[in-house]
């Protein structure tokens, strides 16, 4: 039974979402504030949480800072943020803070549950098999596709599930150009939204961790007007 932490200050929304998730078979902890959520994650039961659903507009510590602190604690746990306004800047800031996906409120039960299922699938071990260059030194970058680890110049690089899957997808076919739509479908299971912000934000976070100069990437390169490719290095 997947264990979800729901962080939402509106009691009626929180109770409704908790009921929906429990009906779909999830074990749910709830928090009304960011402080309460962080205390829960640091407590004895925090290790059970597999995914966080996080409202951005919280009293006290806001959702952006909560997301940053979750990411400082762990790269493994997916975070889905909730935004009431659908404001572009809020969404971009939340993704930059480390969120894996977002949902605009009011959200229907099927959409929320589908996003949670997709995020949990991304957090599972990747089925990606050997590919050209797998395990080889790619200009200082070593991707172990079997062990799901990444190192640069011998130093391990911790990547959240979404960023790791993005890197695995791109590096499986060096030089091949992947459209944002293709990456949305294969990584996020977003077959109906076409929201390129998810891809662009994940690429930016990935570059910040892998590239010597993120603005002049060697590994994850932009092909203007088409999408992204891995290399040429």
CSV table of C-alpha atoms in Angstrom, one decimal:
chain,number,residue,atom,x,y,z
A,1,UNK,CA,0.0,0.0,0.0
A,2,UNK,CA,1.8,3.2,-1.1
A,3,UNK,CA,2.3,5.8,1.7
A,4,UNK,CA,1.5,9.4,0.8
A,5,UNK,CA,2.0,12.6,2.7
A,6,UNK,CA,-0.7,15.2,1.9
A,7,UNK,CA,0.3,18.8,2.9
A,8,UNK,CA,-2.7,21.1,2.6
A,9,UNK,CA,-3.8,23.9,4.9
A,10,UNK,CA,-7.5,24.0,3.8
A,11,UNK,CA,-9.2,21.4,6.0
A,12,UNK,CA,-12.1,20.7,3.7
A,13,UNK,CA,-9.8,20.2,0.7
A,14,UNK,CA,-7.4,18.1,2.8
A,15,UNK,CA,-10.2,15.8,4.1
A,16,UNK,CA,-11.7,15.4,0.7
A,17,UNK,CA,-8.4,14.5,-0.9
A,18,UNK,CA,-7.4,12.1,1.9
A,19,UNK,CA,-10.8,10.3,1.5
A,20,UNK,CA,-10.2,9.9,-2.2
A,21,UNK,CA,-6.7,8.6,-1.8
A,22,UNK,CA,-7.7,6.1,0.9
A,23,UNK,CA,-10.5,4.8,-1.3
A,24,UNK,CA,-7.9,4.2,-4.0
A,25,UNK,CA,-5.8,2.1,-1.6
A,26,UNK,CA,-3.2,4.7,-0.4
A,27,UNK,CA,-2.0,5.0,3.2
A,28,UNK,CA,-2.2,8.7,4.0
A,29,UNK,CA,-0.6,11.0,6.5
A,30,UNK,CA,-1.7,14.7,6.5
A,31,UNK,CA,-0.2,18.0,7.6
A,32,UNK,CA,-1.7,21.4,7.6
A,33,UNK,CA,1.5,23.4,7.6
A,34,UNK,CA,5.0,23.0,6.2
A,35,UNK,CA,6.5,22.8,9.7
A,36,UNK,CA,4.1,20.0,10.6
A,37,UNK,CA,5.1,18.1,7.4
A,38,UNK,CA,8.8,18.5,8.0
A,39,UNK,CA,8.5,17.3,11.6
A,40,UNK,CA,6.5,14.3,10.4
A,41,UNK,CA,9.2,13.4,7.8
A,42,UNK,CA,11.9,13.8,10.5
A,43,UNK,CA,10.0,11.6,12.9
A,44,UNK,CA,9.9,7.8,13.3
A,45,UNK,CA,7.2,7.4,10.7
A,46,UNK,CA,8.9,9.6,8.1
A,47,UNK,CA,10.8,6.8,6.4
A,48,UNK,CA,7.5,5.2,5.3
A,49,UNK,CA,6.4,8.1,3.2
A,50,UNK,CA,6.9,7.3,-0.5
A,51,UNK,CA,5.4,10.5,-2.1
A,52,UNK,CA,4.4,14.0,-1.0
A,53,UNK,CA,1.4,16.0,-2.4
A,54,UNK,CA,2.3,19.6,-1.5
A,55,UNK,CA,0.2,22.7,-1.6
A,56,UNK,CA,2.3,25.8,-2.5
A,57,UNK,CA,0.3,28.4,-0.6
A,58,UNK,CA,0.9,27.3,3.1
A,59,UNK,CA,0.9,29.5,6.2
A,60,UNK,CA,4.4,29.8,7.8
A,61,UNK,CA,6.9,28.0,5.6
A,62,UNK,CA,5.5,28.1,2.1
A,63,UNK,CA,5.4,25.1,-0.3
A,64,UNK,CA,8.4,26.2,-2.2
A,65,UNK,CA,10.7,26.1,0.9
A,66,UNK,CA,9.1,22.9,2.0
A,67,UNK,CA,10.0,21.3,-1.3
A,68,UNK,CA,13.6,22.6,-1.1
A,69,UNK,CA,13.9,21.1,2.4
A,70,UNK,CA,12.5,17.8,1.3
A,71,UNK,CA,15.0,17.7,-1.6
A,72,UNK,CA,17.8,18.5,0.8
A,73,UNK,CA,16.7,15.4,2.9
A,74,UNK,CA,16.1,13.0,0.0
A,75,UNK,CA,16.3,12.8,-3.7
A,76,UNK,CA,14.3,9.6,-3.9
A,77,UNK,CA,10.8,10.8,-2.9
A,78,UNK,CA,8.6,12.3,-5.6
A,79,UNK,CA,6.9,15.6,-4.9
A,80,UNK,CA,3.7,16.7,-6.6
A,81,UNK,CA,2.8,20.3,-6.0
A,82,UNK,CA,-0.6,21.8,-5.9
A,83,UNK,CA,-1.2,25.3,-7.1
A,84,UNK,CA,-4.6,27.1,-6.9
A,85,UNK,CA,-3.9,29.8,-9.5
A,86,UNK,CA,-2.1,27.9,-12.2
A,87,UNK,CA,0.2,30.9,-12.2
A,88,UNK,CA,3.1,30.3,-14.6
A,89,UNK,CA,5.7,31.8,-12.2
A,90,UNK,CA,4.5,29.7,-9.3
A,91,UNK,CA,4.7,26.5,-11.4
A,92,UNK,CA,8.2,27.4,-12.7
A,93,UNK,CA,9.5,28.3,-9.2
A,94,UNK,CA,8.0,25.0,-7.7
A,95,UNK,CA,9.7,22.9,-10.4
A,96,UNK,CA,13.0,24.7,-9.9
A,97,UNK,CA,12.6,23.9,-6.2
A,98,UNK,CA,12.6,20.2,-7.0
A,99,UNK,CA,9.0,19.2,-7.6
A,100,UNK,CA,8.5,16.3,-10.0
A,101,UNK,CA,5.0,17.3,-11.3
A,102,UNK,CA,2.2,19.7,-10.5
A,103,UNK,CA,-1.6,19.8,-10.5
A,104,UNK,CA,-3.8,22.9,-10.7
A,105,UNK,CA,-6.6,23.1,-8.1
A,106,UNK,CA,-9.4,22.3,-8.1
A,107,UNK,CA,-8.3,18.9,-9.2
A,108,UNK,CA,-10.4,15.9,-9.9
A,109,UNK,CA,-9.8,12.6,-8.2
A,110,UNK,CA,-8.9,10.7,-11.4
A,111,UNK,CA,-6.3,13.3,-12.4
A,112,UNK,CA,-4.7,13.4,-9.0
A,113,UNK,CA,-4.6,9.6,-8.7
A,114,UNK,CA,-3.2,9.2,-12.2
A,115,UNK,CA,-0.4,11.7,-11.4
A,116,UNK,CA,0.5,9.9,-8.2
A,117,UNK,CA,0.6,6.5,-9.9
A,118,UNK,CA,2.9,7.9,-12.6
A,119,UNK,CA,5.2,9.5,-10.1
A,120,UNK,CA,5.5,6.3,-8.1
A,121,UNK,CA,6.3,4.4,-11.3
A,122,UNK,CA,9.1,6.9,-12.0
A,123,UNK,CA,10.5,6.2,-8.5
A,124,UNK,CA,10.7,2.4,-9.2
A,125,UNK,CA,13.9,0.9,-10.6
A,126,UNK,CA,14.2,1.8,-14.2
A,127,UNK,CA,13.7,-1.1,-16.7
A,128,UNK,CA,16.3,0.5,-19.1
A,129,UNK,CA,18.8,-2.0,-20.3
A,130,UNK,CA,22.3,-1.7,-21.7
A,131,UNK,CA,22.8,1.0,-24.3
A,132,UNK,CA,25.8,2.2,-26.4
A,133,UNK,CA,28.3,3.7,-24.0
A,134,UNK,CA,26.5,2.3,-20.9
A,135,UNK,CA,29.0,2.1,-18.0
A,136,UNK,CA,31.7,3.8,-20.1
A,137,UNK,CA,33.4,7.1,-19.4
A,138,UNK,CA,31.5,9.7,-21.4
A,139,UNK,CA,33.8,12.7,-21.1
A,140,UNK,CA,34.0,12.1,-17.3
A,141,UNK,CA,30.4,11.1,-16.9
A,142,UNK,CA,29.8,7.4,-16.0
A,143,UNK,CA,26.2,6.1,-16.1
A,144,UNK,CA,25.7,2.7,-14.5
A,145,UNK,CA,22.4,1.6,-16.1
A,146,UNK,CA,22.2,-1.6,-14.1
A,147,UNK,CA,23.0,-0.1,-10.7
A,148,UNK,CA,21.1,3.2,-11.5
A,149,UNK,CA,24.0,5.3,-10.4
A,150,UNK,CA,25.7,8.3,-12.0
A,151,UNK,CA,29.2,9.7,-11.3
A,152,UNK,CA,31.2,12.6,-12.7
A,153,UNK,CA,35.0,12.3,-12.5
A,154,UNK,CA,34.5,9.6,-9.9
A,155,UNK,CA,32.2,11.7,-7.7
A,156,UNK,CA,28.7,10.2,-7.2
A,157,UNK,CA,25.9,12.5,-8.4
A,158,UNK,CA,22.6,12.0,-6.6
A,159,UNK,CA,19.6,12.4,-8.9
A,160,UNK,CA,15.9,12.3,-8.1
A,161,UNK,CA,13.9,9.6,-10.0
A,162,UNK,CA,12.6,12.0,-12.7
A,163,UNK,CA,16.0,13.4,-13.5
A,164,UNK,CA,17.6,10.0,-13.5
A,165,UNK,CA,15.0,8.6,-15.9
A,166,UNK,CA,15.4,11.6,-18.1
A,167,UNK,CA,19.2,11.1,-18.3
A,168,UNK,CA,18.7,7.4,-19.0
A,169,UNK,CA,16.3,8.1,-21.8
A,170,UNK,CA,18.5,10.6,-23.5
A,171,UNK,CA,21.8,8.8,-23.0
A,172,UNK,CA,20.3,5.5,-24.4
A,173,UNK,CA,20.6,7.0,-27.9
A,174,UNK,CA,23.5,9.5,-27.9
A,175,UNK,CA,23.0,12.1,-30.6
A,176,UNK,CA,19.4,11.3,-31.1
A,177,UNK,CA,17.0,14.3,-30.8
A,178,UNK,CA,14.0,13.8,-28.4
A,179,UNK,CA,11.1,16.2,-28.7
A,180,UNK,CA,9.6,17.5,-25.5
A,181,UNK,CA,6.3,15.7,-26.3
A,182,UNK,CA,8.1,12.4,-26.6
A,183,UNK,CA,9.9,13.0,-23.2
A,184,UNK,CA,6.6,14.0,-21.5
A,185,UNK,CA,5.0,10.8,-22.6
A,186,UNK,CA,7.9,8.5,-21.8
A,187,UNK,CA,9.0,10.1,-18.5
A,188,UNK,CA,5.9,11.8,-17.1
A,189,UNK,CA,3.1,9.8,-18.8
A,190,UNK,CA,1.6,13.1,-19.8
A,191,UNK,CA,-0.1,12.0,-23.0
A,192,UNK,CA,-2.7,14.7,-22.9
A,193,UNK,CA,-1.2,17.9,-21.5
A,194,UNK,CA,1.8,18.7,-23.7
A,195,UNK,CA,3.3,20.8,-20.9
A,196,UNK,CA,6.9,21.5,-21.8
A,197,UNK,CA,7.7,23.2,-18.5
A,198,UNK,CA,8.1,19.9,-16.8
A,199,UNK,CA,10.8,18.8,-19.3
A,200,UNK,CA,12.6,22.2,-19.4
A,201,UNK,CA,12.7,22.4,-15.6
A,202,UNK,CA,14.0,18.8,-15.2
A,203,UNK,CA,16.7,19.5,-17.9
A,204,UNK,CA,17.8,22.7,-16.1
A,205,UNK,CA,18.1,20.8,-12.8
A,206,UNK,CA,20.0,18.0,-14.5
A,207,UNK,CA,22.4,20.5,-16.1
A,208,UNK,CA,23.0,22.2,-12.8
A,209,UNK,CA,24.3,18.9,-11.4
A,210,UNK,CA,26.2,17.5,-14.4
A,211,UNK,CA,27.5,20.3,-16.5
A,212,UNK,CA,30.7,22.3,-15.7
A,213,UNK,CA,29.0,25.4,-17.2
A,214,UNK,CA,25.2,24.8,-17.3
A,215,UNK,CA,24.7,27.6,-19.8
A,216,UNK,CA,27.1,25.7,-22.2
A,217,UNK,CA,26.1,22.1,-21.8
A,218,UNK,CA,28.2,19.2,-23.1
A,219,UNK,CA,26.0,16.4,-22.0
A,220,UNK,CA,22.3,17.5,-22.3
A,221,UNK,CA,22.1,19.8,-25.3
A,222,UNK,CA,19.3,21.8,-26.7
A,223,UNK,CA,18.4,21.4,-30.4
A,224,UNK,CA,16.5,24.7,-30.9
A,225,UNK,CA,13.0,24.2,-32.3
A,226,UNK,CA,13.2,20.4,-31.8
A,227,UNK,CA,14.1,19.3,-28.3
A,228,UNK,CA,17.1,17.8,-26.5
A,229,UNK,CA,19.8,15.3,-27.2
A,230,UNK,CA,22.7,13.6,-25.2
A,231,UNK,CA,25.9,14.9,-26.7
A,232,UNK,CA,27.8,15.0,-28.9
A,233,UNK,CA,30.4,15.5,-26.1
